[in-house]
Amino acid sequence: MTAFDGVSESAQGEAGSDCGRARAAQALSRIRRVEELESVVIRFAGDSGDGMQLTGAEFSKSVAKAGHDFATHPDFPSEIRAPSGTLFGVSGYQIQYSSRPVFTSGDAPDVLVAMNPAALKVNLADLKPGGMIIANTGAFTESNLHKAGYASNPLEDGSLERYRLYRIDIGGLTAVALRDSGLSKKEVGRCKNYFALGLMLWLYSRPLEKEVDDIRRKFAHKPEIAEANVTALRAGYAYADATEMFPAAYQVRKADVRPGKYRSVTGNQALALAAVAASELSGLKLFLGSYPITPASDILHELAALKHFNVTTFQAEDEIAGICSAIGAAYGGVLGLTTTSGPGMALKTEALGLAVMLELPLVVVNVQRGGPSTGLPTKVEQSDLLQAVYGRNGECPVAVLAANSPADCFDATLEAFRIAVKYMTPVILLSDGGIANATEPWLIPDVASLPKVEVKFRTEPEGYKVYARDDNLARAWVRPGTPRMEHRVGGLEKDFLTGNVSHDPVNHQRMVEIRAAKVARIARDIPPTVIEGDADAELLVLGWGSTYGAIAQAREFARQQGKKVAQVHLRHLNPFPPDLGEVLGRYRRILVPEMNLGQLSRLVRSRYLVAPVELHKVQGKPFKVSEIYDKIVELC
Amino acid sequence: MNALTKKDFESNQDVRWCPGCGDYAILAQIQKVLPTLGIPREDFAFISGIGCSSRFPYYMETYGMHSIHGRAPAIATGLKVSRPELSVWVVTGDGDALAIGGNHFIHAMRRNIGLKIILLNNRIYGLTKGQYSPTSEFGKKTKTTPLGSIDRPFSPVSLALGAGATFVARSVDVEQEHLNGVLRRAAEHKGTAFVEIFQNCNIFNDGAYGFLTDKNVKAETRVLLEHGKPLLFGKDRNKGLRLRGLKPEVVTVGENGVTEADLLVHDERDPHGVVSYLLTQLDRPDFPVPLGVFRCVDAPSYEELNADLEQAARAAKGRGELAKLLNSGETWVIT
C-alpha cells in the first residue's frame, strides 16, 4: 500500500507561518522534481457546503490563464444544502486540461480530492486504477464513515491499496493556520477549500500570487474572510511543498491553441452574451420573460444584471407568462426571448403554438435536464428533442437548433435570433444542464466579425396585407404605433392574405402547408455539412448537442488506433441541413450516440430511411469517451 | 389630424356575437370613449384570450391580438413593458380571467402594470355552451351541474382589491352613461385599471342581472358609488348604508333618528381600502349591489419603475458597449 501520512508535527505548526513559507521556497529550489504530463483529469468532491464548485472553478481559471485547453463538468445535488456527510449531498467538479485540444472533462479522474467519506465512496469507482486520492482525514470520523456506509475506515483498512493515497488533515491544518485569525470555528471551516486549492496549485505547478489577488477581489467586501482564505491557500501550498510527501509536482505543457484573447464561459453565460449581442446587432431591445428553473435560471440572472444595455428582464409569475410576455414583446417589435428547462417547456407548449400562428419572431431556450416530469433537475440529458420538433397540437413546425458546447452557445444563440427575425418564426434552442454550467475557454470574437441580425419593420400602409409574404415566406413585421396599419392577429386560423379569421377548408390546408414550407425554407441558409475525421470512412458517427466533445475524442482515439471514422455533428435539427440525406447515404454504418433512447435516430430514420446503430445513455451523466470509443471499435 | 370618431374604431369585420348579446353595448361604449381620449388610433392595442368576450379585438380598428385562454394579461404585460407609450387594453371574461387565467389576472394587479382590464362577467360559459363559471351562483343548475353547483363563486372586484389593484370599478352593459363614465375613468388611470361589467348572456344565462336592470326594481337593488358622497339609494333616495364598526347595514333616513350624516361617505382614495373591500362584498338580497369606482389610488406603474431601473443602470454604468461586455471578466491572451 502506498500511503503518506500527512499530519506531521512540524507541518502542522508551520504551514501558515512566514517562516514556514520561506523554508518551503528553499525546499522547492532544492528538491522539487517536476514531471511533464500531456493531460490531467482532476475531480474535487465534497459536501455541497464544502465549496468544491468554487475550488474547481478557481483551479480552472488558473490553468486557463496558463494557456491550456480545458473542459469542466460540475455535478451537484438538487438539494441546496443536503445534510452533511451524506452520499446524496456530494458535490463534484471535474476538470480536464491538456497540452492538446480538450474535448471533454475526461472519463476517469487521475486525481480525486475527497473532502469526506461520502465523497470518496461516490467517486472512487470513477478513479483511474493507480490514481491519486487526496483524502481529508479529519472528516473521516466514525459518524461520517457511518453516514457514507463504510463499516471500517477505508483510509486504514487497506481497501485503497490499488491507489496512491495521500492522507492530509485538510480541515485540521486549515484550523491550525487560522488559529489566530479571530474567526469563528464555522468560518474557519469554510476556508478549507482554499487549503485544498493551494495544495493542488502546488502539485500542478500553478502560480500562487494570481490566486491571492483573485481572492482579495472576490472577498473585497469581507476583508477578514479574504485574508483567512489567502492564509489557508498559502498554507495548503506551503504544506504540499514542505512535507515532501509528493514525490513530484506535475506540469502540463501549454496547449497549442489558436492565438487570441480568451475568457472562460459557461453555456448560460455565453447564451446571455449572445442575446445582448443580438440586441445590439439588430438595434432592437431584448425582452426576456422567464420563470426561474434549474438549470436555466443563470441566463435570467446574467441578463438582469445587464440593464445598462437595451435589455429588459421580466421574472414572470409562471412559465406560461414567461413565454406569453415574450410574445407580447415580439408583437410590440422587440426581440422576444424566454428561457426554461423541460417541465417549463411543457407548460409553454400552447403559447408556442400561438407564436407559430401569429408568425412572430421568438427564441425559446430549453436547457434540458433529466426527465420526465421533475426528473433530475441538476443532471444532464438530451431527451427533449422530439418534444422540440413535434410537441404541440396541430401541424406546428418551429425551427430547432442545438448548441454543442458552452462556448458554442454564443454562436447558436445568434443563429437562433437571426432565423427568428428573418423567417418570422419561433426558434427553439436546445442547450443542456452539462453545457449550461460547464466552462471552457472562449476565443472572444471581434464584434465586427459577428453575423448580422437584420430587421426591417414595414411602415408603408399602401397595399399592406397582414399575411402577405416575402421570398422567405415571412410576413411583414409591423410595430403597433405605426399609423394606418392597425391590424389584428390571433390563434384562430387566418386568411392566407388578409389575416382575417377564416374557417375556409381550402385556406386552412394552404396555411398549414405554408407554415411547414416556411420552416423548411430555413434549410436554404444552412451551409454544407461539415464532415470531421475521415470523410471516406465506412462509419459515420452522427450527433447533436453536448455529446460533441465525447464523440470527437472517441473518433480521435480510434484514428490513433488506425481506424477510419467520420463525424457529423448537427446544429440544425429542424429543418435538417439540405445535404444531410446525401451525406448519410455515403456511409455503410451510422452510429448515433444520444443521452436519450434514440430520438435523433428516430428523426433521421423516418426522414432518410437509414438504419442507424443507436447508443443510449440516460444516467444524468455525459458520455464517457470510452463508451463511444468501444462502440466505434465494435462497428469498425 | 382630423378628430377621431366612433366610426374610426370600427373594423370591417362582421360582429358575430349572438343577437341581443350584452357585448354589443360594451363594444359600442368603448368605441365611443376611445376617440375622446386624445390618443392616436395607432397607439391602441387590444389583447384578449378565449371566450365570447375575447372576440373583441377583431371588431376594433386598432392593433390587437386574440390570443390563448387566460393569457391575455401576460401577453399584454410583455407588450406594455416593451412599449410603455401604447395604450394597452385587455378584454376578458369570467372564465378567461378568473378560472384558467386567474394567476395572470392577479399578478397584473399586484404589479400595477398600466393595462386596462375589462372583464365582461356573464356568470356563465357561453362559447362552450352553458357550463357554470367561477362567478355563477351557488346552486346554479347548468349542463355540468345538473344537480346544482357546489362551487362558491367569487367576486371579481374583491379579488382585484385583494391582489392590490389601484383602480377597481364595476358597471352594467345596458347602463350606457354609467359605463361610459367608468371606462373613461379607467382609461385615464395610471397603473392597472380593472373594470367588471355585468353582461347579459341572453342565450345561456338570460336575465342574470335583471334584478339590477329592471326599471321597476333597480333603484332598490343598486347603490351608485360617488366619491365624497353618502351612499344613498332607493326609489325615494332615502335608504342608505351605515357602518357599525366594520358591519354594514341598510338604514332609512328619517327613521329611528337616522340622518344623512350617519351614512357612509364613499372614499375611493382611501389608502387602506378596507371599506372599499367591504363594499365589494355587498350583494343581494341583504344589500344593494354597488356600481361605480370602488377604488382609485395613485401608485407608480410597473412600466415606469422598470424604465427607472434601466435608466439608473445606464446612469451608473454608462450605456453598455458590446465589445466591452464580450471582453469582460477574466481574460487571457494566447500568442
Tab-separated table of N, CA and C in Angstrom, chain B residues 86-201:
chain	number	residue	atom	x	y	z
B	86	LEU	N	-47.749	52.824	-25.515
B	86	LEU	CA	-49.016	52.341	-26.080
B	86	LEU	C	-50.099	52.290	-25.009
B	87	SER	N	-51.349	52.435	-25.436
B	87	SER	CA	-52.484	52.252	-24.532
B	87	SER	C	-52.981	50.820	-24.726
B	88	VAL	N	-52.704	49.971	-23.748
B	88	VAL	CA	-52.940	48.535	-23.919
B	88	VAL	C	-54.157	48.102	-23.101
B	89	TRP	N	-55.114	47.498	-23.786
B	89	TRP	CA	-56.362	47.062	-23.167
B	89	TRP	C	-56.470	45.542	-23.233
B	90	VAL	N	-56.988	44.978	-22.153
B	90	VAL	CA	-57.265	43.544	-22.133
B	90	VAL	C	-58.767	43.380	-22.013
B	91	VAL	N	-59.358	42.609	-22.912
B	91	VAL	CA	-60.783	42.320	-22.793
B	91	VAL	C	-60.922	40.833	-22.475
B	92	THR	N	-61.626	40.537	-21.403
B	92	THR	CA	-61.649	39.168	-20.911
B	92	THR	C	-63.036	38.840	-20.362
B	93	GLY	N	-63.202	37.583	-19.932
B	93	GLY	CA	-64.487	37.172	-19.385
B	93	GLY	C	-64.305	36.489	-18.039
B	94	ASP	N	-65.401	36.011	-17.444
B	94	ASP	CA	-65.289	35.435	-16.102
B	94	ASP	C	-64.547	34.099	-16.122
B	95	GLY	N	-64.650	33.348	-17.206
B	95	GLY	CA	-63.885	32.110	-17.291
B	95	GLY	C	-62.434	32.389	-17.621
B	96	ASP	N	-62.222	33.230	-18.606
B	96	ASP	CA	-60.887	33.555	-19.104
B	96	ASP	C	-60.024	34.186	-18.006
B	97	ALA	N	-60.566	35.148	-17.298
B	97	ALA	CA	-59.769	35.891	-16.319
B	97	ALA	C	-59.692	35.186	-14.977
B	98	LEU	N	-60.776	34.501	-14.586
B	98	LEU	CA	-60.862	34.048	-13.200
B	98	LEU	C	-60.649	32.547	-13.044
B	99	ALA	N	-60.870	31.774	-14.107
B	99	ALA	CA	-60.640	30.328	-14.000
B	99	ALA	C	-59.261	30.009	-14.569
B	100	ILE	N	-59.189	29.861	-15.886
B	100	ILE	CA	-57.914	29.429	-16.482
B	100	ILE	C	-56.829	30.491	-16.366
B	101	GLY	N	-57.219	31.758	-16.302
B	101	GLY	CA	-56.209	32.824	-16.296
B	101	GLY	C	-56.058	33.529	-14.961
B	102	GLY	N	-56.561	32.913	-13.889
B	102	GLY	CA	-56.552	33.591	-12.587
B	102	GLY	C	-55.175	34.083	-12.159
B	103	ASN	N	-54.178	33.282	-12.443
B	103	ASN	CA	-52.836	33.667	-11.986
B	103	ASN	C	-52.344	34.942	-12.652
B	104	HIS	N	-52.490	35.035	-13.964
B	104	HIS	CA	-52.016	36.226	-14.673
B	104	HIS	C	-52.820	37.445	-14.256
B	105	PHE	N	-54.120	37.219	-14.011
B	105	PHE	CA	-55.011	38.304	-13.607
B	105	PHE	C	-54.514	38.946	-12.308
B	106	ILE	N	-54.279	38.123	-11.284
B	106	ILE	CA	-53.882	38.716	-10.000
B	106	ILE	C	-52.485	39.336	-10.064
B	107	HIS	N	-51.609	38.742	-10.863
B	107	HIS	CA	-50.251	39.299	-10.899
B	107	HIS	C	-50.179	40.612	-11.666
B	108	ALA	N	-51.076	40.803	-12.604
B	108	ALA	CA	-51.146	42.111	-13.268
B	108	ALA	C	-51.510	43.174	-12.241
B	109	MET	N	-52.499	42.872	-11.409
B	109	MET	CA	-52.935	43.826	-10.370
B	109	MET	C	-51.785	44.105	-9.399
B	110	ARG	N	-51.144	43.037	-8.976
B	110	ARG	CA	-50.064	43.156	-7.996
B	110	ARG	C	-48.960	44.082	-8.495
B	111	ARG	N	-48.652	43.956	-9.780
B	111	ARG	CA	-47.554	44.766	-10.316
B	111	ARG	C	-47.982	46.184	-10.627
B	112	ASN	N	-49.268	46.407	-10.759
B	112	ASN	CA	-49.782	47.720	-11.178
B	112	ASN	C	-49.231	48.115	-12.547
B	113	ILE	N	-49.258	47.148	-13.459
B	113	ILE	CA	-48.828	47.435	-14.825
B	113	ILE	C	-49.939	48.191	-15.547
B	114	GLY	N	-49.575	49.123	-16.391
B	114	GLY	CA	-50.564	50.027	-16.994
B	114	GLY	C	-51.461	49.389	-18.043
B	115	LEU	N	-52.273	48.449	-17.627
B	115	LEU	CA	-53.234	47.817	-18.536
B	115	LEU	C	-54.642	48.206	-18.121
B	116	LYS	N	-55.526	48.327	-19.100
B	116	LYS	CA	-56.955	48.470	-18.796
B	116	LYS	C	-57.549	47.079	-18.960
B	117	ILE	N	-58.004	46.503	-17.878
B	117	ILE	CA	-58.536	45.138	-17.948
B	117	ILE	C	-60.049	45.189	-17.794
B	118	ILE	N	-60.738	44.848	-18.877
B	118	ILE	CA	-62.191	44.934	-18.906
B	118	ILE	C	-62.744	43.514	-18.872
B	119	LEU	N	-63.435	43.181	-17.803
B	119	LEU	CA	-63.949	41.820	-17.631
B	119	LEU	C	-65.455	41.818	-17.866
B	120	LEU	N	-65.853	41.102	-18.901
B	120	LEU	CA	-67.280	41.000	-19.220
B	120	LEU	C	-67.818	39.780	-18.478
B	121	ASN	N	-68.537	40.054	-17.394
B	121	ASN	CA	-68.952	38.976	-16.495
B	121	ASN	C	-70.412	38.601	-16.754
B	122	ASN	N	-70.614	37.448	-17.404
B	122	ASN	CA	-71.989	36.987	-17.642
B	122	ASN	C	-72.329	35.777	-16.776
B	123	ARG	N	-71.402	35.416	-15.895
B	123	ARG	CA	-71.625	34.336	-14.928
B	123	ARG	C	-71.964	33.001	-15.581
B	124	ILE	N	-71.410	32.780	-16.762
B	124	ILE	CA	-71.667	31.510	-17.445
B	124	ILE	C	-70.599	31.325	-18.521
B	125	TYR	N	-70.355	30.074	-18.930
B	125	TYR	CA	-69.506	29.837	-20.091
B	125	TYR	C	-70.402	29.840	-21.322
B	126	GLY	N	-70.198	30.827	-22.180
B	126	GLY	CA	-71.037	30.952	-23.359
B	126	GLY	C	-70.491	30.168	-24.545
B	127	LEU	N	-69.202	30.358	-24.844
B	127	LEU	CA	-68.645	29.792	-26.075
B	127	LEU	C	-68.627	28.261	-26.049
B	128	THR	N	-68.540	27.689	-24.846
B	128	THR	CA	-68.599	26.224	-24.749
B	128	THR	C	-70.021	25.758	-24.439
B	129	LYS	N	-70.952	26.684	-24.498
B	129	LYS	CA	-72.384	26.398	-24.487
B	129	LYS	C	-72.965	26.009	-23.131
B	130	GLY	N	-72.693	26.859	-22.152
B	130	GLY	CA	-73.516	26.794	-20.961
B	130	GLY	C	-73.064	25.975	-19.794
B	131	GLN	N	-71.780	26.046	-19.433
B	131	GLN	CA	-71.338	25.455	-18.171
B	131	GLN	C	-71.187	26.580	-17.137
B	132	TYR	N	-71.199	26.206	-15.848
B	132	TYR	CA	-71.091	27.252	-14.827
B	132	TYR	C	-69.673	27.823	-14.808
B	133	SER	N	-69.558	29.062	-14.310
B	133	SER	CA	-68.260	29.752	-14.272
B	133	SER	C	-67.901	30.067	-12.821
B	134	PRO	N	-66.697	30.625	-12.588
B	134	PRO	CA	-66.315	30.954	-11.207
B	134	PRO	C	-67.182	32.036	-10.578
B	135	THR	N	-68.025	32.694	-11.380
B	135	THR	CA	-68.896	33.709	-10.786
B	135	THR	C	-70.363	33.263	-10.765
B	136	SER	N	-70.638	32.029	-11.234
B	136	SER	CA	-72.022	31.527	-11.184
B	136	SER	C	-72.456	31.355	-9.727
B	137	GLU	N	-73.739	31.570	-9.487
B	137	GLU	CA	-74.236	31.500	-8.123
B	137	GLU	C	-74.151	30.063	-7.578
B	138	PHE	N	-74.003	29.955	-6.275
B	138	PHE	CA	-74.043	28.657	-5.598
B	138	PHE	C	-75.393	28.015	-5.887
B	139	GLY	N	-75.374	26.749	-6.242
B	139	GLY	CA	-76.631	26.056	-6.506
B	139	GLY	C	-77.118	26.155	-7.942
B	140	LYS	N	-76.368	26.893	-8.780
B	140	LYS	CA	-76.837	27.105	-10.155
B	140	LYS	C	-76.844	25.792	-10.952
B	141	LYS	N	-77.943	25.548	-11.639
B	141	LYS	CA	-78.038	24.358	-12.481
B	141	LYS	C	-77.580	24.688	-13.901
B	142	THR	N	-76.568	23.969	-14.355
B	142	THR	CA	-76.073	24.143	-15.728
B	142	THR	C	-75.811	22.747	-16.289
B	143	LYS	N	-75.261	22.674	-17.506
B	143	LYS	CA	-75.011	21.367	-18.117
B	143	LYS	C	-74.049	20.525	-17.290
B	144	THR	N	-73.094	21.188	-16.647
B	144	THR	CA	-72.123	20.422	-15.852
B	144	THR	C	-72.520	20.342	-14.379
B	145	THR	N	-73.592	21.040	-14.020
B	145	THR	CA	-74.070	20.980	-12.626
B	145	THR	C	-75.580	20.726	-12.629
B	146	PRO	N	-75.978	19.556	-13.162
B	146	PRO	CA	-77.423	19.299	-13.259
B	146	PRO	C	-78.098	19.262	-11.887
B	147	LEU	N	-77.319	18.982	-10.839
B	147	LEU	CA	-77.905	18.953	-9.501
B	147	LEU	C	-77.641	20.243	-8.744
B	148	GLY	N	-77.123	21.222	-9.431
B	148	GLY	CA	-76.815	22.492	-8.772
B	148	GLY	C	-75.344	22.588	-8.443
B	149	SER	N	-74.769	23.791	-8.619
B	149	SER	CA	-73.338	23.984	-8.391
B	149	SER	C	-73.029	24.005	-6.900
B	150	ILE	N	-71.955	23.321	-6.520
B	150	ILE	CA	-71.498	23.383	-5.130
B	150	ILE	C	-70.234	24.233	-5.021
B	151	ASP	N	-69.873	24.934	-6.107
B	151	ASP	CA	-68.743	25.872	-6.068
B	151	ASP	C	-69.234	27.189	-5.495
B	152	ARG	N	-68.467	27.751	-4.584
B	152	ARG	CA	-68.817	29.099	-4.120
B	152	ARG	C	-68.227	30.106	-5.092
B	153	PRO	N	-69.008	31.024	-5.575
B	153	PRO	CA	-68.495	32.000	-6.547
B	153	PRO	C	-67.583	33.009	-5.854
B	154	PHE	N	-66.658	33.603	-6.612
B	154	PHE	CA	-66.015	34.765	-6.020
B	154	PHE	C	-66.306	36.030	-6.795
B	155	SER	N	-66.045	37.123	-6.087
B	155	SER	CA	-66.351	38.431	-6.648
B	155	SER	C	-65.104	38.974	-7.334
B	156	PRO	N	-65.188	39.254	-8.625
B	156	PRO	CA	-64.003	39.758	-9.335
B	156	PRO	C	-63.450	41.041	-8.734
B	157	VAL	N	-64.335	41.926	-8.258
B	157	VAL	CA	-63.820	43.183	-7.706
B	157	VAL	C	-63.128	42.943	-6.359
B	158	SER	N	-63.644	41.988	-5.568
B	158	SER	CA	-62.963	41.654	-4.314
B	158	SER	C	-61.582	41.070	-4.608
B	159	LEU	N	-61.555	40.173	-5.601
B	159	LEU	CA	-60.292	39.530	-5.958
B	159	LEU	C	-59.267	40.574	-6.410
B	160	ALA	N	-59.726	41.515	-7.228
B	160	ALA	CA	-58.826	42.560	-7.733
B	160	ALA	C	-58.281	43.396	-6.576
B	161	LEU	N	-59.154	43.752	-5.646
B	161	LEU	CA	-58.692	44.536	-4.496
B	161	LEU	C	-57.721	43.724	-3.654
B	162	GLY	N	-58.058	42.461	-3.467
B	162	GLY	CA	-57.179	41.596	-2.679
B	162	GLY	C	-55.800	41.472	-3.299
B	163	ALA	N	-55.754	41.558	-4.624
B	163	ALA	CA	-54.470	41.446	-5.311
B	163	ALA	C	-53.747	42.788	-5.381
B	164	GLY	N	-54.340	43.808	-4.798
B	164	GLY	CA	-53.652	45.094	-4.713
B	164	GLY	C	-53.932	46.057	-5.846
B	165	ALA	N	-55.047	45.881	-6.537
B	165	ALA	CA	-55.356	46.757	-7.671
B	165	ALA	C	-55.503	48.200	-7.206
B	166	THR	N	-55.040	49.125	-8.040
B	166	THR	CA	-55.125	50.548	-7.695
B	166	THR	C	-56.367	51.211	-8.281
B	167	PHE	N	-57.018	50.539	-9.222
B	167	PHE	CA	-58.281	51.059	-9.761
B	167	PHE	C	-59.234	49.887	-9.961
B	168	VAL	N	-60.375	49.954	-9.278
B	168	VAL	CA	-61.352	48.873	-9.362
B	168	VAL	C	-62.738	49.488	-9.511
B	169	ALA	N	-63.449	49.054	-10.565
B	169	ALA	CA	-64.772	49.643	-10.802
B	169	ALA	C	-65.707	48.581	-11.348
B	170	ARG	N	-67.012	48.914	-11.328
B	170	ARG	CA	-67.997	47.974	-11.838
B	170	ARG	C	-69.112	48.771	-12.526
B	171	SER	N	-69.591	48.202	-13.627
B	171	SER	CA	-70.720	48.828	-14.305
B	171	SER	C	-71.580	47.727	-14.937
B	172	VAL	N	-72.581	48.152	-15.702
B	172	VAL	CA	-73.519	47.205	-16.305
B	172	VAL	C	-73.626	47.500	-17.793
B	173	ASP	N	-73.717	46.436	-18.605
B	173	ASP	CA	-73.722	46.607	-20.067
B	173	ASP	C	-74.753	47.616	-20.576
B	174	VAL	N	-75.956	47.571	-19.999
B	174	VAL	CA	-77.021	48.404	-20.577
B	174	VAL	C	-77.056	49.827	-20.012
B	175	GLU	N	-76.245	50.082	-18.985
B	175	GLU	CA	-76.239	51.431	-18.398
B	175	GLU	C	-75.199	52.272	-19.123
B	176	GLN	N	-75.586	52.761	-20.291
B	176	GLN	CA	-74.589	53.318	-21.196
B	176	GLN	C	-73.837	54.512	-20.624
B	177	GLU	N	-74.581	55.382	-19.992
B	177	GLU	CA	-73.931	56.585	-19.493
B	177	GLU	C	-72.953	56.231	-18.363
B	178	HIS	N	-73.433	55.399	-17.456
B	178	HIS	CA	-72.587	54.973	-16.338
B	178	HIS	C	-71.351	54.241	-16.841
B	179	LEU	N	-71.568	53.330	-17.772
B	179	LEU	CA	-70.475	52.546	-18.341
B	179	LEU	C	-69.458	53.456	-19.010
B	180	ASN	N	-69.980	54.423	-19.755
B	180	ASN	CA	-69.103	55.370	-20.440
B	180	ASN	C	-68.209	56.093	-19.433
B	181	GLY	N	-68.819	56.537	-18.339
B	181	GLY	CA	-68.061	57.265	-17.316
B	181	GLY	C	-66.988	56.396	-16.670
B	182	VAL	N	-67.351	55.159	-16.350
B	182	VAL	CA	-66.398	54.252	-15.701
B	182	VAL	C	-65.239	53.919	-16.639
B	183	LEU	N	-65.545	53.670	-17.914
B	183	LEU	CA	-64.494	53.338	-18.878
B	183	LEU	C	-63.529	54.503	-19.040
B	184	ARG	N	-64.076	55.696	-19.062
B	184	ARG	CA	-63.223	56.882	-19.205
B	184	ARG	C	-62.277	56.994	-17.990
B	185	ARG	N	-62.856	56.796	-16.803
B	185	ARG	CA	-62.006	56.851	-15.604
B	185	ARG	C	-60.896	55.802	-15.700
B	186	ALA	N	-61.242	54.613	-16.155
B	186	ALA	CA	-60.242	53.540	-16.283
B	186	ALA	C	-59.159	53.938	-17.279
B	187	ALA	N	-59.590	54.510	-18.394
B	187	ALA	CA	-58.633	54.881	-19.448
B	187	ALA	C	-57.638	55.905	-18.926
B	188	GLU	N	-58.091	56.752	-18.032
B	188	GLU	CA	-57.222	57.833	-17.555
B	188	GLU	C	-56.346	57.409	-16.383
B	189	HIS	N	-56.610	56.214	-15.837
B	189	HIS	CA	-55.853	55.779	-14.660
B	189	HIS	C	-54.444	55.331	-15.050
B	190	LYS	N	-53.481	55.633	-14.181
B	190	LYS	CA	-52.113	55.147	-14.371
B	190	LYS	C	-51.962	53.865	-13.557
B	191	GLY	N	-51.422	52.833	-14.158
B	191	GLY	CA	-51.357	51.537	-13.476
B	191	GLY	C	-52.510	50.665	-13.931
B	192	THR	N	-52.677	49.518	-13.294
B	192	THR	CA	-53.729	48.596	-13.730
B	192	THR	C	-55.103	49.159	-13.384
B	193	ALA	N	-55.956	49.244	-14.389
B	193	ALA	CA	-57.337	49.681	-14.153
B	193	ALA	C	-58.232	48.484	-14.438
B	194	PHE	N	-58.984	48.063	-13.418
B	194	PHE	CA	-59.832	46.895	-13.592
B	194	PHE	C	-61.305	47.299	-13.560
B	195	VAL	N	-62.032	46.891	-14.598
B	195	VAL	CA	-63.458	47.189	-14.666
B	195	VAL	C	-64.222	45.880	-14.883
B	196	GLU	N	-65.107	45.584	-13.956
B	196	GLU	CA	-66.019	44.463	-14.147
B	196	GLU	C	-67.302	45.012	-14.757
B	197	ILE	N	-67.745	44.392	-15.839
B	197	ILE	CA	-69.010	44.825	-16.442
B	197	ILE	C	-69.987	43.651	-16.388
B	198	PHE	N	-71.082	43.862	-15.683
B	198	PHE	CA	-72.135	42.847	-15.677
B	198	PHE	C	-72.717	42.788	-17.082
B	199	GLN	N	-72.703	41.601	-17.659
B	199	GLN	CA	-73.090	41.492	-19.062
B	199	GLN	C	-74.072	40.334	-19.219
B	200	ASN	N	-75.149	40.609	-19.897
B	200	ASN	CA	-76.188	39.595	-20.046
B	200	ASN	C	-75.888	38.652	-21.201
B	201	CYS	N	-75.913	37.340	-20.911
B	201	CYS	CA	-75.841	36.336	-21.978
B	201	CYS	C	-77.270	35.871	-22.191
